[in-house]
Coordinates of C-alpha atoms and ligand atoms in Angstrom, one line a residue:
M954 CA -24.0 3.4 -9.5
T955 CA -20.8 5.5 -9.7
N956 CA -17.4 4.4 -11.1
N957 CA -14.9 2.7 -8.9
L958 CA -11.6 4.5 -9.7
L959 CA -9.6 1.4 -8.7
D960 CA -10.8 0.0 -12.0
Y961 CA -8.7 2.3 -14.1
D962 CA -5.0 2.5 -15.0
L963 CA -3.7 6.0 -15.6
E964 CA -4.8 6.0 -19.2
G965 CA -8.3 5.0 -18.2
L966 CA -8.4 7.6 -15.4
T967 CA -7.3 10.3 -17.7
A968 CA -10.1 9.5 -20.1
F969 CA -12.5 9.5 -17.2
C970 CA -11.3 13.0 -16.0
E971 CA -11.5 14.3 -19.6
Q972 CA -15.2 13.2 -19.7
L973 CA -15.6 15.4 -16.6
G974 CA -14.1 18.3 -18.5
E975 CA -10.9 18.2 -16.5
K976 CA -7.3 18.5 -17.7
R977 CA -5.1 15.4 -18.1
F978 CA -2.7 16.3 -15.2
R979 CA -5.7 16.2 -12.8
A980 CA -5.8 12.5 -13.5
T981 CA -2.2 12.1 -12.5
Q982 CA -2.8 14.0 -9.2
L983 CA -5.9 11.8 -8.5
F984 CA -4.0 8.6 -9.3
R985 CA -1.2 9.5 -6.9
W986 CA -3.7 10.3 -4.1
I987 CA -5.3 6.9 -4.6
H988 CA -2.4 4.6 -5.1
Q989 CA 0.5 6.3 -3.4
K990 CA -1.3 7.8 -0.4
G991 CA -4.1 5.2 -0.1
A992 CA -6.8 7.9 -0.1
A993 CA -10.4 6.9 -0.7
D994 CA -12.1 10.1 0.4
F995 CA -12.0 12.9 -2.2
E996 CA -12.2 15.5 0.6
Q997 CA -8.7 14.4 1.7
M998 CA -7.3 15.4 -1.7
T999 CA -6.6 18.9 -0.8
D1000 CA -4.7 20.0 -3.9
L1001 CA -7.6 19.2 -6.2
A1002 CA -10.0 22.1 -6.8
K1003 CA -13.2 22.0 -4.7
S1004 CA -15.2 21.9 -7.9
L1005 CA -13.4 18.8 -9.0
R1006 CA -13.9 17.1 -5.7
E1007 CA -17.6 17.8 -5.9
K1008 CA -17.8 16.4 -9.4
L1009 CA -15.9 13.3 -8.2
A1010 CA -18.2 12.8 -5.3
G1011 CA -21.2 12.7 -7.6
S1012 CA -19.7 10.4 -10.2
A1013 CA -17.0 8.2 -8.6
H1014 CA -15.9 6.3 -5.6
V1015 CA -12.8 4.4 -4.4
Q1016 CA -14.0 1.0 -3.1
G1017 CA -11.4 -1.4 -1.6
P1018 CA -12.0 -5.0 -0.8
T1019 CA -14.3 -6.2 2.0
V1020 CA -12.2 -8.0 4.6
V1021 CA -13.7 -11.3 5.9
S1022 CA -10.7 -12.3 8.0
R1023 CA -6.9 -11.7 8.5
H1024 CA -4.6 -14.4 9.9
E1025 CA -1.0 -13.8 10.8
S1026 CA 1.5 -16.7 10.8
T1027 CA 4.2 -17.1 13.4
D1028 CA 6.7 -16.5 10.6
G1029 CA 5.1 -13.0 9.8
T1030 CA 3.1 -14.2 6.8
I1031 CA -0.3 -12.5 6.6
K1032 CA -3.3 -14.0 4.8
W1033 CA -6.5 -12.0 4.1
L1034 CA -9.8 -13.4 3.0
F1035 CA -11.8 -10.9 1.0
D1036 CA -15.5 -11.1 0.1
V1037 CA -16.1 -10.3 -3.6
G1038 CA -19.9 -10.9 -3.4
A1039 CA -22.3 -13.7 -4.3
G1040 CA -20.6 -16.1 -1.8
D1041 CA -17.2 -15.8 -3.5
V1042 CA -14.1 -15.2 -1.5
I1043 CA -10.5 -14.6 -2.6
E1044 CA -7.3 -14.7 -0.8
T1045 CA -4.2 -12.5 -0.7
V1046 CA -1.0 -13.3 1.1
F1047 CA 1.9 -11.1 2.3
I1048 CA 5.2 -12.8 2.7
P1049 CA 7.9 -10.7 4.5
E1050 CA 11.5 -11.5 4.0
A1051 CA 14.7 -9.7 5.1
D1052 CA 15.3 -7.9 1.8
R1053 CA 11.8 -7.8 0.3
G1054 CA 8.0 -7.9 1.0
T1055 CA 6.1 -10.0 -1.5
L1056 CA 2.3 -9.9 -2.1
C1057 CA 0.6 -12.9 -3.7
I1058 CA -2.5 -11.7 -5.5
S1059 CA -5.6 -13.6 -6.8
S1060 CA -6.9 -13.0 -10.4
Q1061 CA -10.1 -15.1 -10.3
A1062 CA -12.6 -16.4 -7.8
G1063 CA -11.8 -20.1 -8.2
C1064 CA -10.0 -21.5 -11.2
A1065 CA -11.1 -23.5 -14.3
V1066 CA -7.7 -25.1 -15.0
G1067 CA -8.1 -27.8 -12.3
C1068 CA -4.5 -28.7 -11.5
R1069 CA -4.4 -31.8 -9.4
F1070 CA -2.1 -30.6 -6.7
C1071 CA -3.9 -27.2 -6.2
S1072 CA -6.7 -26.7 -3.7
T1073 CA -8.0 -23.8 -5.7
G1074 CA -8.3 -26.1 -8.7
H1075 CA -10.4 -28.4 -6.6
Q1076 CA -12.8 -25.6 -5.9
G1077 CA -13.9 -25.0 -9.5
F1078 CA -14.3 -21.7 -11.3
S1079 CA -16.7 -18.9 -10.2
R1080 CA -15.8 -15.7 -12.1
N1081 CA -13.1 -13.4 -13.3
L1082 CA -12.1 -10.6 -11.0
T1083 CA -12.3 -7.0 -12.3
T1084 CA -9.2 -4.8 -12.6
G1085 CA -10.4 -3.0 -9.5
E1086 CA -10.7 -6.3 -7.5
I1087 CA -7.2 -7.3 -8.6
I1088 CA -5.4 -4.0 -7.9
S1089 CA -7.4 -3.3 -4.7
Q1090 CA -5.6 -6.3 -3.1
L1091 CA -2.3 -4.4 -3.5
W1092 CA -3.9 -1.0 -2.6
F1093 CA -5.4 -2.4 0.6
A1094 CA -2.4 -4.5 1.7
E1095 CA 0.2 -1.8 1.0
H1096 CA -1.7 0.9 3.0
F1097 CA -2.8 -1.5 5.7
L1098 CA 0.8 -2.7 6.2
R1099 CA 2.3 0.8 6.4
Q1100 CA -0.1 1.5 9.3
H1101 CA 0.3 -1.9 10.9
L1102 CA 4.1 -1.8 10.8
G1103 CA 4.3 1.9 11.4
R1104 CA 6.3 2.6 8.2
D1105 CA 6.1 5.6 5.9
E1106 CA 7.9 4.1 3.0
R1107 CA 6.8 1.3 0.7
V1108 CA 6.3 -2.1 2.3
I1109 CA 5.5 -4.3 -0.7
S1110 CA 8.4 -4.5 -3.1
N1111 CA 7.3 -7.5 -5.2
V1112 CA 4.0 -8.8 -6.5
V1113 CA 3.4 -12.3 -7.7
M1114 CA 0.2 -13.2 -9.5
M1115 CA 0.2 -16.7 -7.9
G1116 CA -2.9 -16.6 -5.8
M1117 CA -6.3 -18.0 -6.8
G1118 CA -6.9 -18.3 -10.6
E1119 CA -5.1 -18.4 -13.9
P1120 CA -4.2 -14.8 -14.6
L1121 CA -3.9 -15.3 -18.4
Q1122 CA -7.5 -16.5 -18.5
N1123 CA -8.5 -13.1 -17.2
Y1124 CA -6.3 -11.1 -19.6
S1125 CA -8.3 -8.0 -20.2
Q1126 CA -8.7 -7.2 -16.5
L1127 CA -5.2 -8.3 -15.6
V1128 CA -3.2 -6.0 -17.9
P1129 CA -4.5 -2.6 -16.6
A1130 CA -3.9 -3.9 -13.1
L1131 CA -0.3 -4.7 -14.0
K1132 CA 0.1 -1.2 -15.5
V1133 CA -1.0 0.4 -12.3
M1134 CA 1.7 -1.7 -10.4
L1135 CA 4.4 -0.6 -12.8
D1136 CA 3.3 3.1 -13.2
D1137 CA 5.7 5.6 -11.5
H1138 CA 2.6 7.5 -10.4
G1139 CA 1.1 4.3 -9.0
Y1140 CA 3.3 1.7 -7.2
G1141 CA 6.4 2.2 -9.3
L1142 CA 7.4 -1.5 -9.2
S1143 CA 10.0 -2.5 -11.8
R1144 CA 9.0 -5.0 -14.5
R1145 CA 11.2 -7.7 -12.9
R1146 CA 9.5 -7.4 -9.5
V1147 CA 6.0 -8.2 -10.9
T1148 CA 5.6 -11.8 -11.8
V1149 CA 2.7 -13.4 -13.7
S1150 CA 2.5 -17.1 -13.1
T1151 CA 0.7 -19.2 -15.7
S1152 CA -0.2 -22.8 -16.2
G1153 CA 0.6 -22.2 -19.9
V1154 CA -2.0 -20.3 -21.9
V1155 CA 0.2 -20.0 -25.0
P1156 CA -1.6 -17.3 -27.1
M1157 CA -1.8 -15.1 -24.0
I1158 CA 1.9 -15.5 -23.3
D1159 CA 2.6 -14.0 -26.7
R1160 CA 0.2 -11.2 -26.1
L1161 CA 1.7 -10.4 -22.7
A1162 CA 5.1 -10.2 -24.3
K1163 CA 3.8 -7.3 -26.5
D1164 CA 1.5 -5.6 -24.0
C1165 CA 3.3 -5.8 -20.7
P1166 CA 6.4 -8.0 -20.5
V1167 CA 6.7 -8.5 -16.7
A1168 CA 8.5 -11.5 -15.2
L1169 CA 7.0 -14.8 -16.3
A1170 CA 6.7 -18.0 -14.2
V1171 CA 5.4 -21.2 -15.7
S1172 CA 3.8 -24.0 -13.8
L1173 CA 5.5 -26.9 -15.5
H1174 CA 5.4 -29.8 -12.9
A1175 CA 6.2 -32.6 -15.4
P1176 CA 8.9 -33.3 -18.0
Q1177 CA 6.7 -35.0 -20.5
D1178 CA 3.1 -34.6 -21.9
T1179 CA 1.5 -37.8 -20.6
L1180 CA 2.3 -36.9 -17.0
R1181 CA 1.6 -33.2 -17.5
D1182 CA -1.8 -33.9 -19.1
N1183 CA -2.7 -35.5 -15.8
L1184 CA -1.4 -32.9 -13.5
V1185 CA -2.1 -29.7 -15.5
P1186 CA -5.1 -30.5 -17.7
L1187 CA -4.5 -27.4 -19.9
N1188 CA -1.5 -29.3 -21.3
K1189 CA -3.8 -31.2 -23.5
K1190 CA -4.5 -27.9 -25.4
Y1191 CA -1.0 -26.4 -25.2
P1192 CA 1.5 -29.3 -24.9
I1193 CA 5.0 -28.8 -23.5
A1194 CA 6.8 -28.2 -26.8
E1195 CA 4.4 -25.4 -27.8
L1196 CA 4.6 -23.9 -24.3
L1197 CA 8.4 -23.9 -24.2
Q1198 CA 8.5 -22.3 -27.7
A1199 CA 6.2 -19.6 -26.4
C1200 CA 8.6 -19.1 -23.4
A1201 CA 11.5 -18.6 -25.8
R1202 CA 9.5 -16.1 -27.8
Y1203 CA 8.7 -14.3 -24.6
Q1204 CA 12.3 -13.8 -23.9
T1205 CA 12.8 -11.8 -27.1
A1206 CA 10.7 -9.2 -25.4
A1207 CA 12.6 -9.5 -22.1
P1208 CA 16.0 -10.8 -23.3
R1209 CA 18.0 -10.6 -20.1
D1210 CA 15.3 -12.3 -18.0
F1211 CA 15.0 -15.9 -17.0
I1212 CA 11.7 -17.8 -17.2
T1213 CA 11.0 -19.4 -13.9
F1214 CA 9.6 -22.9 -14.1
E1215 CA 7.6 -23.9 -11.0
Y1216 CA 7.8 -27.6 -10.2
C1217 CA 5.6 -29.0 -7.4
M1218 CA 7.3 -32.1 -5.9
L1219 CA 4.8 -34.9 -5.6
D1220 CA 6.0 -38.1 -3.9
G1221 CA 6.4 -40.9 -6.4
V1222 CA 4.6 -39.0 -9.2
N1223 CA 7.1 -36.5 -10.7
D1224 CA 10.0 -36.5 -8.3
Q1225 CA 12.2 -39.4 -9.5
P1226 CA 15.7 -39.0 -10.9
E1227 CA 14.5 -40.0 -14.3
H1228 CA 12.1 -37.1 -14.3
A1229 CA 14.9 -34.7 -13.5
A1230 CA 17.0 -36.2 -16.3
Q1231 CA 14.1 -35.8 -18.7
L1232 CA 13.8 -32.1 -17.7
V1233 CA 17.5 -31.6 -18.3
A1234 CA 17.2 -33.0 -21.8
L1235 CA 14.0 -30.9 -22.5
M1236 CA 15.7 -27.7 -21.4
K1237 CA 18.8 -28.4 -23.5
T1238 CA 16.6 -28.9 -26.6
H1239 CA 14.8 -25.6 -26.0
A1240 CA 18.0 -23.7 -25.0
I1241 CA 18.8 -23.9 -28.8
N1242 CA 15.8 -21.6 -29.4
G1243 CA 17.1 -19.1 -26.8
L1244 CA 15.2 -20.3 -23.7
S1245 CA 17.0 -19.5 -20.5
C1246 CA 15.4 -20.6 -17.3
K1247 CA 15.6 -21.4 -13.7
F1248 CA 13.7 -24.0 -11.7
N1249 CA 11.9 -23.5 -8.4
L1250 CA 11.1 -26.8 -6.7
I1251 CA 8.1 -26.4 -4.5
P1252 CA 7.4 -28.8 -1.6
F1253 CA 3.7 -29.9 -2.1
N1254 CA 1.3 -28.7 0.6
P1255 CA -1.0 -31.6 1.1
F1256 CA -4.8 -31.2 1.3
P1257 CA -7.1 -34.1 1.8
A1258 CA -8.9 -34.2 -1.5
S1259 CA -5.7 -34.3 -3.6
G1260 CA -4.7 -37.9 -3.0
L1261 CA -1.1 -36.8 -3.3
T1262 CA 1.7 -36.5 -0.7
R1263 CA 4.8 -34.3 -0.4
S1264 CA 8.1 -35.6 -1.6
D1265 CA 10.7 -36.4 1.0
M1266 CA 13.2 -33.5 1.3
S1267 CA 16.1 -35.9 0.5
Q1268 CA 14.3 -36.8 -2.7
V1269 CA 13.9 -33.1 -3.5
M1270 CA 17.6 -32.5 -2.9
V1271 CA 18.6 -35.4 -5.2
F1272 CA 16.3 -34.0 -7.9
A1273 CA 17.8 -30.5 -7.4
K1274 CA 21.3 -31.8 -7.7
I1275 CA 20.6 -33.4 -11.1
L1276 CA 19.3 -30.1 -12.4
M1277 CA 22.2 -28.1 -10.9
D1278 CA 24.9 -30.5 -12.2
A1279 CA 23.5 -29.9 -15.6
G1280 CA 24.0 -26.1 -15.1
I1281 CA 20.3 -25.2 -14.4
V1282 CA 19.8 -22.7 -11.7
T1283 CA 17.6 -24.4 -9.1
T1284 CA 16.0 -23.2 -5.9
V1285 CA 13.9 -25.1 -3.4
R1286 CA 11.0 -22.9 -2.1
K1287 CA 10.8 -22.4 1.6
T1288 CA 7.3 -23.1 2.8
R1289 CA 5.7 -20.1 4.4
G1290 CA 2.5 -19.5 6.4
D1291 CA 1.9 -23.3 6.8
D1292 CA 0.1 -22.7 10.1
I1293 CA -2.5 -20.4 8.4
D1294 CA -3.0 -22.4 5.2
A1295 CA -1.3 -19.6 3.2
A1296 CA 1.3 -21.8 1.5
C1297 CA 1.3 -22.3 -2.2
G1298 CA -1.6 -24.4 -3.5
Q1299 CA -3.6 -23.9 -0.3
L1300 CA -5.5 -20.8 -1.3
A1301 CA -9.0 -22.3 -1.7
G1302 CA -10.8 -20.0 0.7
D1303 CA -13.8 -21.2 2.7
V1304 CA -15.9 -21.9 -0.3
Q1305 CA -17.8 -24.9 -1.6
D1306 CA -16.7 -27.2 -4.4
R1307 CA -19.3 -25.8 -6.9
T1308 CA -18.5 -28.0 -9.9
G1309 CA -18.1 -31.5 -8.5
V1310 CA -14.4 -31.2 -9.5
D1311 CA -13.4 -33.2 -6.5
Q1312 CA -15.3 -36.2 -7.7
R1313 CA -13.8 -35.8 -11.2
M1314 CA -10.3 -35.6 -9.8
A1315 CA -10.9 -38.7 -7.7
A1316 CA -12.0 -40.5 -10.8
Q1317 CA -8.9 -39.2 -12.6
R1318 CA -6.7 -40.5 -9.8
Q1319 CA -7.9 -44.0 -10.6
G1320 CA -6.7 -43.6 -14.2
M1321 CA -3.3 -42.2 -13.2
L1322 CA -0.5 -43.2 -15.5
G1323 CA 0.6 -46.8 -15.7
G1324 CA 3.9 -47.3 -14.0
I1325 CA 3.7 -44.2 -11.9
K1326 CA 3.1 -44.6 -8.3
V1327 CA 0.4 -42.5 -6.7
V1328 CA 0.2 -42.4 -2.9
V1329 CA -3.5 -42.1 -2.1
K1330 CA -4.1 -40.6 1.3
V1331 CA -7.3 -41.9 2.9
Ligands
SF4_1424 S1 -2.2 -24.1 -10.0 FE1 -3.0 -22.1 -10.8 S2 -3.8 -22.7 -12.8 FE2 -3.7 -24.6 -11.7 S3 -5.7 -24.9 -10.7 FE3 -4.4 -23.8 -9.2 S4 -4.8 -21.6 -9.5 FE4 -5.6 -22.7 -11.3

């Protein structure tokens, strides 16, 4: 089995070329061919010596993802389903906007965190993706889109690690992939245009601050621990105060940046004015430690097994106003790709619930917090 060169950042590719007895600059040439030109065939790489092309043909390959399907929404959103073997599929979504093109990338097949409002969480965890499987989503989408849209210049300007999986639970494979995205010889994306979204893996937030401080988004979804324990089970291990302290520390590595807090609006669960007031108080407390943040309110995308429903838009706007009146920058996410199930929280793929997590979540719903209304959809 030869090496898939998509598994390497530039440092790794340099080490690989040195093993082949090649000079370091050859790695840079090769890296540019692969990531900037989308080349997978070494014979295309005409400025590499023939002897090197022959060595590469015998020891390496460039293997992109296997496409199962592609769906295009009426709003231009494109969702790909990729086969990553052993019955696992992952999803990647391209979201075009007037001033940017954003690619939402998966980091795991399934997810172990099991957030209640997330259909991936209901699917259970299968395995971590390799660096090559993570970066190949960008490699494939960028070069597909250039052809599809007939463009020579870059199409994808932003990457968000918000697809399937908790990226910080796949840290060792994630970081080299991020480095390829940022590398000027790779995709040359600025640090602020690459976002890692986490449910709050505190020790890994601290490591990311040192290793690769890209933009950070945190799935908060509740203003207090009892409610968050129920919605984001990882909260039992890393409660809100610890998480917000880690966010404030993260900002010492990226001082001019905001942390984005994602807040999925669930009807009658976390969307009441008192929840907004609790959030304001929470953010004021942590602002003292240097935390600066913005909120992104996300209309929930219902799926049958969740037992949850989307907040009414008037409720979302009341909630947003309370945050904004307190001086917190707040946006309401526009739902994209609804007609192809590409919207946030809908990326479950056509896979089975392997772990019985649906049954566990149904049981959890019965024990939902006293005093908090849960609308159960039958
Ligand atoms: S929201 Fe993210 S961390 Fe939570 S279950 Fe879904 S994919 Fe996993």
